[in-house]
GROMACS .gro file of C-alpha atoms in nm:
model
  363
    1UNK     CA    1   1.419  -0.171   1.578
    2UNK     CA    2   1.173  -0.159   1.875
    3UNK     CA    3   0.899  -0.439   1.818
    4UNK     CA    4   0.616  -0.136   1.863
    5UNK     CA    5   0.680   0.041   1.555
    6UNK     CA    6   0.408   0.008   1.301
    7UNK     CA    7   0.352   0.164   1.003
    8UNK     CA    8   0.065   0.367   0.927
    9UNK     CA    9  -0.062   0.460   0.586
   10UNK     CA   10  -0.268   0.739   0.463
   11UNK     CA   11  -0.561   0.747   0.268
   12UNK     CA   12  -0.804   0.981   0.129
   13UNK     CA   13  -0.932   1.200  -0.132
   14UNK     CA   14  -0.699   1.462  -0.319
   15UNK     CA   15  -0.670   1.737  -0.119
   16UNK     CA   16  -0.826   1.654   0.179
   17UNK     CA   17  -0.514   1.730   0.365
   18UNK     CA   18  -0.273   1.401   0.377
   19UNK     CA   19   0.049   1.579   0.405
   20UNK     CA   20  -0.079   1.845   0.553
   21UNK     CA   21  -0.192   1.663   0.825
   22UNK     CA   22   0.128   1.426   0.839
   23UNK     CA   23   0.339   1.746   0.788
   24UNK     CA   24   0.230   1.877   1.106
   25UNK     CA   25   0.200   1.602   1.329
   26UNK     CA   26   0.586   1.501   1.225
   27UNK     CA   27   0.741   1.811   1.123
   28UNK     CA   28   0.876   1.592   0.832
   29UNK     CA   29   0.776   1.702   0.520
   30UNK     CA   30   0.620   1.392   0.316
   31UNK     CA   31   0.625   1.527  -0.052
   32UNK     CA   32   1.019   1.500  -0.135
   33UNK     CA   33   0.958   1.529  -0.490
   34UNK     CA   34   1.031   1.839  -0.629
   35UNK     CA   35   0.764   1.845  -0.868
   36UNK     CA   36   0.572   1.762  -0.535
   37UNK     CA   37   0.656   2.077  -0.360
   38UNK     CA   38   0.579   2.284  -0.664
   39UNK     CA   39   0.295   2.148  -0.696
   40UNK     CA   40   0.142   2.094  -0.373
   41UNK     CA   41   0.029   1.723  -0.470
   42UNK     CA   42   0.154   1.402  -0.379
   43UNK     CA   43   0.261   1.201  -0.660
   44UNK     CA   44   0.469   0.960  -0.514
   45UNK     CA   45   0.514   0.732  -0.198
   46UNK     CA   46   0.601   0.955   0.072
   47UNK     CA   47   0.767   0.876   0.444
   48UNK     CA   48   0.754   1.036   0.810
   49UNK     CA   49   0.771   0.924   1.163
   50UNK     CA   50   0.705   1.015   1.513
   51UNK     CA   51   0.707   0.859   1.828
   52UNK     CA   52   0.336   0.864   2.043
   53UNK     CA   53   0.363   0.926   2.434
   54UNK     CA   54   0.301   0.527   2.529
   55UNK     CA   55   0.606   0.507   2.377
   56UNK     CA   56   0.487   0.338   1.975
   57UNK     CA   57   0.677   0.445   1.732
   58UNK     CA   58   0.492   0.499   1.387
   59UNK     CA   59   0.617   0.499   1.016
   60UNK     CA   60   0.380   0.709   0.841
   61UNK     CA   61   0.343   0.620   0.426
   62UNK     CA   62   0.178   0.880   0.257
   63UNK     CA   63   0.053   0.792  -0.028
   64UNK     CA   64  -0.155   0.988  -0.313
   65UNK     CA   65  -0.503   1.056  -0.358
   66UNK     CA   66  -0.544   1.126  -0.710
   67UNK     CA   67  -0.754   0.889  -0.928
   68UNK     CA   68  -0.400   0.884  -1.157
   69UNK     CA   69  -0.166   0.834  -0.849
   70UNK     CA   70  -0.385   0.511  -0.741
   71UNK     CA   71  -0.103   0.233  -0.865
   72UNK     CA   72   0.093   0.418  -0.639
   73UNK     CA   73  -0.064   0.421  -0.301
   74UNK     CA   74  -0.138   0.038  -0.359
   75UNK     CA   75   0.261  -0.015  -0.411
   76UNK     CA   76   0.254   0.173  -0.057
   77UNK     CA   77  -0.030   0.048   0.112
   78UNK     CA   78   0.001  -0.318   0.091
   79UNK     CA   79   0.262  -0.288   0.389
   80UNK     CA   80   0.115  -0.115   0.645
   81UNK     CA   81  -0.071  -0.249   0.971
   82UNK     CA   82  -0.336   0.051   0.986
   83UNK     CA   83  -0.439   0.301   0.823
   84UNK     CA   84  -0.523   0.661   0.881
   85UNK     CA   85  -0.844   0.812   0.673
   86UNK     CA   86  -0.851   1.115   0.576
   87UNK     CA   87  -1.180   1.294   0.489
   88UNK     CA   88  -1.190   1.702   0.446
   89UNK     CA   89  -1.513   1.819   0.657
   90UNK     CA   90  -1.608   2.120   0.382
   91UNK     CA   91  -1.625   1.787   0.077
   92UNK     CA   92  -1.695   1.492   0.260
   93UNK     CA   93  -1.706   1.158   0.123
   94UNK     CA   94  -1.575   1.165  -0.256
   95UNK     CA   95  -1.494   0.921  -0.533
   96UNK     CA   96  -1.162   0.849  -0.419
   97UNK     CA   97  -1.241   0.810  -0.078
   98UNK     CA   98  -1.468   0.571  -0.191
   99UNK     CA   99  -1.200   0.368  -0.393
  100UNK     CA  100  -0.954   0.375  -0.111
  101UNK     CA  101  -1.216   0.236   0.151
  102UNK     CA  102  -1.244  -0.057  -0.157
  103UNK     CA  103  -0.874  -0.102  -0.169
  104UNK     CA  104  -0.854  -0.173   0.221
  105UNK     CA  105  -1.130  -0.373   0.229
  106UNK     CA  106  -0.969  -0.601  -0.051
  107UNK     CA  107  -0.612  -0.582   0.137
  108UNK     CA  108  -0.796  -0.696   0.456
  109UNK     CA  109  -0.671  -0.367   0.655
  110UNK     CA  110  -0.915  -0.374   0.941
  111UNK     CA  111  -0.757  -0.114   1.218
  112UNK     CA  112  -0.733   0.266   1.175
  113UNK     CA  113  -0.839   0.586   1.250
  114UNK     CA  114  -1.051   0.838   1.062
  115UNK     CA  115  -0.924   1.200   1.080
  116UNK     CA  116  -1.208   1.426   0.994
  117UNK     CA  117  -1.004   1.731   0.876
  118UNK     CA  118  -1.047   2.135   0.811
  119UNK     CA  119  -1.332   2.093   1.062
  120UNK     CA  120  -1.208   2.490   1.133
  121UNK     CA  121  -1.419   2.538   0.773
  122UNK     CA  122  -1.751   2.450   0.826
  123UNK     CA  123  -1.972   2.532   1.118
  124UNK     CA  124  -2.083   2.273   1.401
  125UNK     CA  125  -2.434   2.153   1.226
  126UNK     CA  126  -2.235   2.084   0.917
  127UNK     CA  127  -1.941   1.918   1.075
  128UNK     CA  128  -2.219   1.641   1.257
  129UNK     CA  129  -2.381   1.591   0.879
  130UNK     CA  130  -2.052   1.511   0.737
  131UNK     CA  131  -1.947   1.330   1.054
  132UNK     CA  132  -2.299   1.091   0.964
  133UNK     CA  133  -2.204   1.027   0.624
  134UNK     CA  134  -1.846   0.920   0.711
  135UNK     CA  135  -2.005   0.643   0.995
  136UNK     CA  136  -2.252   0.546   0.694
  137UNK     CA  137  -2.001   0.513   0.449
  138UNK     CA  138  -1.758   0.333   0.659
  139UNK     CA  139  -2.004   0.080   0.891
  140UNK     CA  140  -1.979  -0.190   0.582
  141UNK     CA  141  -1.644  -0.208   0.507
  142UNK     CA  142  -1.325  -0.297   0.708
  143UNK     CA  143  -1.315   0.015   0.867
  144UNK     CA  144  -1.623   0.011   1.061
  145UNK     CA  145  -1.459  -0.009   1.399
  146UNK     CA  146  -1.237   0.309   1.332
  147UNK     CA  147  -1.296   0.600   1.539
  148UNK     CA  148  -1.361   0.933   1.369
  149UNK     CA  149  -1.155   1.197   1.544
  150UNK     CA  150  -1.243   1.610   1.401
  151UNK     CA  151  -0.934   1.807   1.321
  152UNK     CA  152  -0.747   2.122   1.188
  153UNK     CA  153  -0.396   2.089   1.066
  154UNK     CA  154  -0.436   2.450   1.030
  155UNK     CA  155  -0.551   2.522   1.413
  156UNK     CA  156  -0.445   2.234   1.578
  157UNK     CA  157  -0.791   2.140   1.708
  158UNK     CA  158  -0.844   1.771   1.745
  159UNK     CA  159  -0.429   1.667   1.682
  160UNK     CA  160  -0.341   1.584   2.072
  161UNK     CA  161  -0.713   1.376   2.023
  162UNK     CA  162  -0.623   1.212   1.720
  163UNK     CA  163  -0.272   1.093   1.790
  164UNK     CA  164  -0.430   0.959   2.184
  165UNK     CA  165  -0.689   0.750   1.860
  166UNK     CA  166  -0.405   0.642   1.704
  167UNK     CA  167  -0.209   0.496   1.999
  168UNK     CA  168  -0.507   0.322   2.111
  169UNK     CA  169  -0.568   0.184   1.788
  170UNK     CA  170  -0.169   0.024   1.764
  171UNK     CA  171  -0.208  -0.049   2.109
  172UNK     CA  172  -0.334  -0.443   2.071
  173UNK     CA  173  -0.205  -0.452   1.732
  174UNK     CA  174   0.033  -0.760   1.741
  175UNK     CA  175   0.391  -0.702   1.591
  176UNK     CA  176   0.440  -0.847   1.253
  177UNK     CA  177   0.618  -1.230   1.277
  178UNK     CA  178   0.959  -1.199   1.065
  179UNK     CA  179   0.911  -1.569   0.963
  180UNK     CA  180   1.020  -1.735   0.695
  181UNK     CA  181   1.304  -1.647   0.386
  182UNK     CA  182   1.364  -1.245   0.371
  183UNK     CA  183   1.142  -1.084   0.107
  184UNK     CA  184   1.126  -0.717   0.071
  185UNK     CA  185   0.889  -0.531  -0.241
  186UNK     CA  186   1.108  -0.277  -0.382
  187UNK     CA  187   0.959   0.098  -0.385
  188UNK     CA  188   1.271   0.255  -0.507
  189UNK     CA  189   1.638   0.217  -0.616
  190UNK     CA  190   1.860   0.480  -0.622
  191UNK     CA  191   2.275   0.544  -0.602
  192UNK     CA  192   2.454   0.743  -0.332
  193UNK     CA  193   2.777   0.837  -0.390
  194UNK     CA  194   3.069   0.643  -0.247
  195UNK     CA  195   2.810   0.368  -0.156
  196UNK     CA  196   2.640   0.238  -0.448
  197UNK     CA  197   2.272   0.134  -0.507
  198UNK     CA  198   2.028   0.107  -0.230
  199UNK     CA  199   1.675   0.002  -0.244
  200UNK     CA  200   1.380   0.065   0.007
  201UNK     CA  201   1.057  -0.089   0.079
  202UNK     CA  202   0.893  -0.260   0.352
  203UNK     CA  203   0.985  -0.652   0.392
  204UNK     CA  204   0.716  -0.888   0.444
  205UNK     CA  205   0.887  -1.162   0.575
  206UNK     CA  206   1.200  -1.246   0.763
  207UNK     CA  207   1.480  -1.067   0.853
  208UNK     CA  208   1.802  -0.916   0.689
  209UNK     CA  209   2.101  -0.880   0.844
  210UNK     CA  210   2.500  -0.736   0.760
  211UNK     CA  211   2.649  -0.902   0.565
  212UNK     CA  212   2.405  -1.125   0.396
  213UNK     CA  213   2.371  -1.214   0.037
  214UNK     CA  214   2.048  -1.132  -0.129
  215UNK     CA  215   1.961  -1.147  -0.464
  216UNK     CA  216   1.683  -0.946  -0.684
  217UNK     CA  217   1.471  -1.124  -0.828
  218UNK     CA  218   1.352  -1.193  -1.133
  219UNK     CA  219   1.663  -0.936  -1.233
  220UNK     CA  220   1.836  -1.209  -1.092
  221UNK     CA  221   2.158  -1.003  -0.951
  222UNK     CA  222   2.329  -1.070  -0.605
  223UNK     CA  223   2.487  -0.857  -0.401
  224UNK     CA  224   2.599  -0.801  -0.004
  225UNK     CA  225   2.468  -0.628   0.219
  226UNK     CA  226   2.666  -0.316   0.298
  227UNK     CA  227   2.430  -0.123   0.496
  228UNK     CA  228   2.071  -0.105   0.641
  229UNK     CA  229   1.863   0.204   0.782
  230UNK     CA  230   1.513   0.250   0.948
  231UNK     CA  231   1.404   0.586   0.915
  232UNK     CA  232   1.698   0.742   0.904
  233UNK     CA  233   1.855   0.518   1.179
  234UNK     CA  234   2.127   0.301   1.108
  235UNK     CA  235   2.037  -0.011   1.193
  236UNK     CA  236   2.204  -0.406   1.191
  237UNK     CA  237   1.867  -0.571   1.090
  238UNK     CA  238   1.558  -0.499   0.865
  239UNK     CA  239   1.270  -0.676   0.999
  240UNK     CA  240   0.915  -0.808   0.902
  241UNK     CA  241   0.685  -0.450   0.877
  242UNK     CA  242   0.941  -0.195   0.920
  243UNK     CA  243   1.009   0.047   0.655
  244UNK     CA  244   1.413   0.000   0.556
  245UNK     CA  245   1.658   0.109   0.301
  246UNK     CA  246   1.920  -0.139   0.216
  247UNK     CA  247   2.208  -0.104   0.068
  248UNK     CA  248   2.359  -0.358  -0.185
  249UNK     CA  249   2.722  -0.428  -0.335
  250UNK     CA  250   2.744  -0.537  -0.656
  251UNK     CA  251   2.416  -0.420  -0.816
  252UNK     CA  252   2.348  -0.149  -1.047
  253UNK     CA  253   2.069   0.056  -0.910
  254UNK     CA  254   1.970   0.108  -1.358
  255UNK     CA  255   1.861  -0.242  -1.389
  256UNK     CA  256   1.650  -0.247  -1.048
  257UNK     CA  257   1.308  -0.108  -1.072
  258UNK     CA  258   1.009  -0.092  -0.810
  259UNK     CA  259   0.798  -0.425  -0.849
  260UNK     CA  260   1.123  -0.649  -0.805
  261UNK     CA  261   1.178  -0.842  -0.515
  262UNK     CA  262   1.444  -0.807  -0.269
  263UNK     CA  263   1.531  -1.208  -0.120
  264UNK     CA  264   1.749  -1.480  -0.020
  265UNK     CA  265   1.873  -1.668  -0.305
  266UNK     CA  266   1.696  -1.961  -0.504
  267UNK     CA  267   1.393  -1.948  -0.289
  268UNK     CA  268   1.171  -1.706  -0.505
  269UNK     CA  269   1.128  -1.711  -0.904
  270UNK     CA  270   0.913  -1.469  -1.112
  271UNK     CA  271   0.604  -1.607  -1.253
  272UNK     CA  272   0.403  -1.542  -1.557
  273UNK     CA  273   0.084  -1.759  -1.458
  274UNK     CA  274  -0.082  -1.733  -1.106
  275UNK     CA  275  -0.390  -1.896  -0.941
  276UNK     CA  276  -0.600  -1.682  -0.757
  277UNK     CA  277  -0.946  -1.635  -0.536
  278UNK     CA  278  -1.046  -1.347  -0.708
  279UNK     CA  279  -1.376  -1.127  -0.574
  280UNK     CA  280  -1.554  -0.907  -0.781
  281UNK     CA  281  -1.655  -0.619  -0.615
  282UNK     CA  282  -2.029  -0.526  -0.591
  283UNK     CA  283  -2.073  -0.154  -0.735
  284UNK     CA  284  -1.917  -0.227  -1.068
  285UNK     CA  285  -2.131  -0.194  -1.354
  286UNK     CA  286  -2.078  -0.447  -1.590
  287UNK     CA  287  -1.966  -0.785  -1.638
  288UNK     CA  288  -1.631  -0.917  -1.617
  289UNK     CA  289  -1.564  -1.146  -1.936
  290UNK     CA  290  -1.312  -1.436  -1.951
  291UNK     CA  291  -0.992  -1.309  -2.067
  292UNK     CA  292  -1.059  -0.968  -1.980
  293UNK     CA  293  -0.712  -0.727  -2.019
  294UNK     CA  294  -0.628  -0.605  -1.629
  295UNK     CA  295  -0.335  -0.480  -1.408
  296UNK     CA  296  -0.273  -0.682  -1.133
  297UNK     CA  297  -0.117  -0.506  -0.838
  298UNK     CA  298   0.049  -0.706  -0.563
  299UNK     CA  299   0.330  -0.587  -0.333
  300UNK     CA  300   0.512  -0.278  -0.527
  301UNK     CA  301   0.445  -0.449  -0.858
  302UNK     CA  302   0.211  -0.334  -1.127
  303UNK     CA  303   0.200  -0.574  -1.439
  304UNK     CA  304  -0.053  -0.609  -1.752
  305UNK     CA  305  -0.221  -0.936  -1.808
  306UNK     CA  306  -0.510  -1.139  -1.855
  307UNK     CA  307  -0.783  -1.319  -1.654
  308UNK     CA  308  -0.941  -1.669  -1.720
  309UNK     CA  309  -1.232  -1.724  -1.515
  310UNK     CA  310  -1.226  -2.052  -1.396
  311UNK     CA  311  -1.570  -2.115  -1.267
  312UNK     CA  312  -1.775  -1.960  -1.528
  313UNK     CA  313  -1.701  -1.756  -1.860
  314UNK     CA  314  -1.868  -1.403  -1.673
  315UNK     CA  315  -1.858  -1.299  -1.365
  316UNK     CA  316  -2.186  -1.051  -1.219
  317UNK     CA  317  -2.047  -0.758  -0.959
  318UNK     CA  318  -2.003  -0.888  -0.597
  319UNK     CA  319  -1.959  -1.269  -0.743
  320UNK     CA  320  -1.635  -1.436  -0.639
  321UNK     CA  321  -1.451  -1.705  -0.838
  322UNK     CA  322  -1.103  -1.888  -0.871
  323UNK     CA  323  -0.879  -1.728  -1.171
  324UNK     CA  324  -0.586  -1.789  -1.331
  325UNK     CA  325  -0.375  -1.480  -1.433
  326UNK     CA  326  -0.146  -1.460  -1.719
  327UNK     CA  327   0.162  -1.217  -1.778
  328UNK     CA  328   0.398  -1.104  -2.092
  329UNK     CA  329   0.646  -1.035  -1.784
  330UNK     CA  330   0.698  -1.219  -1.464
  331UNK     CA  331   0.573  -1.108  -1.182
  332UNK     CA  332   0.701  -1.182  -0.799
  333UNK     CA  333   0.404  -1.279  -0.573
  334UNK     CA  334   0.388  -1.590  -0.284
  335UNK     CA  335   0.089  -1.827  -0.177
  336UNK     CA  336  -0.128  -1.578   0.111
  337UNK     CA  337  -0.033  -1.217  -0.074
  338UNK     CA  338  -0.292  -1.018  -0.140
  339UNK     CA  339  -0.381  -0.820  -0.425
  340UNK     CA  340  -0.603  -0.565  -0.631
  341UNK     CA  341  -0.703  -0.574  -0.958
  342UNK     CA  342  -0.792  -0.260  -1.168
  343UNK     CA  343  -0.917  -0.259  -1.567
  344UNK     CA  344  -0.647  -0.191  -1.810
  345UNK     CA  345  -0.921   0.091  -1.948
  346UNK     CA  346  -1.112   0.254  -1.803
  347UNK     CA  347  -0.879   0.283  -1.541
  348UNK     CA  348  -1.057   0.166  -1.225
  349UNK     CA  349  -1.047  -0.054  -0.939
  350UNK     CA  350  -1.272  -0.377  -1.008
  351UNK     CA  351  -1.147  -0.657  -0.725
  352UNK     CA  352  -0.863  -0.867  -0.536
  353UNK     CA  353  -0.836  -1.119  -0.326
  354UNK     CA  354  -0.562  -1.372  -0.240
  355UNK     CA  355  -0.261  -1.591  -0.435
  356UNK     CA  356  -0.281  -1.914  -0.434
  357UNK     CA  357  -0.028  -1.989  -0.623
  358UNK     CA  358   0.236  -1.924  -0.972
  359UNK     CA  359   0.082  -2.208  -1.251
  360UNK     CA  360   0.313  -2.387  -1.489
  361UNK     CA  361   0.027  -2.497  -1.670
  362UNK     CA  362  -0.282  -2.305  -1.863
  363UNK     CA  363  -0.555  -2.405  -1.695
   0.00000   0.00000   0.00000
């Protein structure tokens, strides 16, 4: 694949327009769920492309918006090199955009664009209001560089503006290094006939080729690789950042499930115990006790467990500390990944930070 394709992820309220917008600047439709299309929501991790006039070629993953859909726009989001926000002009800022703007700023996503949508809704004077808020809202977190570019997926104002935003924004970005072993988060697993199980995602490190052996871990099955595509695009190698779909010989596509790892065998294990730098973000509203029940969420994987403050036995909103998480299940994560960390209940986004590393001791 060309070393200028980058993936872009969505973000953004529920129904602020995501797919709508991706629909139309693609033609590709994003929602391939059934249940999707029926009901005009996103529910899962969706995929489109399109190549800008310089020549970039962009993976969009869209991903949803709904407070119950977060766990799976983090399984999508922690591979992309920008983002693109989405904020309807006629609601403006809203919870969710709120939560997603915490998410990136936890995942350390620092380049995007802000598409300021349905502007073809509201009248001029409103559109500059709602234009203020979004620069407010967005000058203190990792987006505060992002250009806002007003839009109608519906007219077609603003598109030829946005997508010129967008280029500029890739423009500098540096392709992603495929160093070290090959280690791709699995999204999804799935049989086609006459070729047996493939799995997607978007590798993190290194780079698969024909022919190799990989194994799943911690499933711990092995199997060839019989074929690899890139957005629909055969292809002989899946690289560091580029959205692929491998598929495997040998492995039964019932036993793999998103959260396992796709690698080169022996050099990653499944953990139960982590260290971690763990930050506790500031608009919570109440304290974070030792051994508090959370879901970690790093790469595609989603697992319930427990955190041991090491510094302290509390931790006060916007404090920061080193942790130590522990799992019923093991969980596939390597020293640098990033992560979020919501409450098992209520169900909400409370921190992140970065892995240090698995533990084989309680500390």
């Amino acid at each position: 694949m060309d070393k200028n394709y980058h993936i872009v992820g969505t973000a953004g309220h529920i129904d602020h327009g995501k797919s709508a917008l991706i629909r139309t600047l693609t033609g590709i439709d994003p929602d391939r769920l059934q249940e999707e299309q029926e009901r005009g929501i996103t529910i899962d991790i969706g995929f489109a492309h399109l190549e800008l006039d310089g020549g970039t070629r962009v993976g969009f993953i869209d991903v949803p918006g709904h407070e119950r859909f977060i766990k799976n726009m983090l399984a999508g989001i922690g591979g992309i090199d920008s983002v693109l926000l989405v904020v309807a002009a006629d609601e403006s800022i809203m919870p969710q955009t709120r939560e997603h703007l915490a998410i990136l700023d936890l995942l350390e996503v620092e380049h995007g664009v802000v598409a300021l949508t349905k502007m073809d809704l509201v009248d001029g004077d409103w559109l500059d209001l709602v234009e203020t808020e979004v620069q407010e809202t967005i000058a203190t977190t990792s987006l505060k560089r992002a250009p806002i570019v007003r839009c109608s997926s519906e007219t077609g104002q603003g598109l030829d503006a946005l997508l010129t935003a967008l280029d500029e924004a890739l423009e500098h970005l540096p392709p992603k290094r495929d160093v070290g072993r090959p280690r791709l988060p699995i999204d999804r697993a799935f049989t086609i006939s006459g070729f047996g199980t493939v799995v997607t995602g978007i590798p993190v490190s290194g780079t698969t080729q024909l022919g190799d052996t990989l194994e799943i871990v911690p499933l711990g099955g092995k199997g060839r690789v019989r074929g690899i595509q890139a957005y629909k695009e055969q292809a002989e190698t899946a690289r560091a950042g580029h959205s692929a779909a491998i598929n495997l010989s040998d492995i039964d596509y019932r036993q793999v499930h998103r959260g396992m790892v796709l690698t080169q065998p022996g050099y990653f294990t499944g953990s139960t115990m982590f260290e971690a730098r763990f930050h506790y973000l500031p608009d919570n509203h109440r304290i974070l006790k030792h051994q508090a029940t959370i879901r970690l969420h790093v790469g595609t994987a989603e697992q319930l467990g427990k955190i041991y403050l090491l510094d302290s036995k509390r931790l006060d909103p916007g404090q920061e500390s080193y942790v130590q998480f522990r799992f019923e299940e093991p969980v596939v994560a390597a020293p640098g990944d990033r992560y979020v960390l919501r409450l098992h209940s209520p169900m909400e986004t409370i921190g992140g930070g970065e892995i240090i590393d698995s533990s084989k001791y309680r500390l």
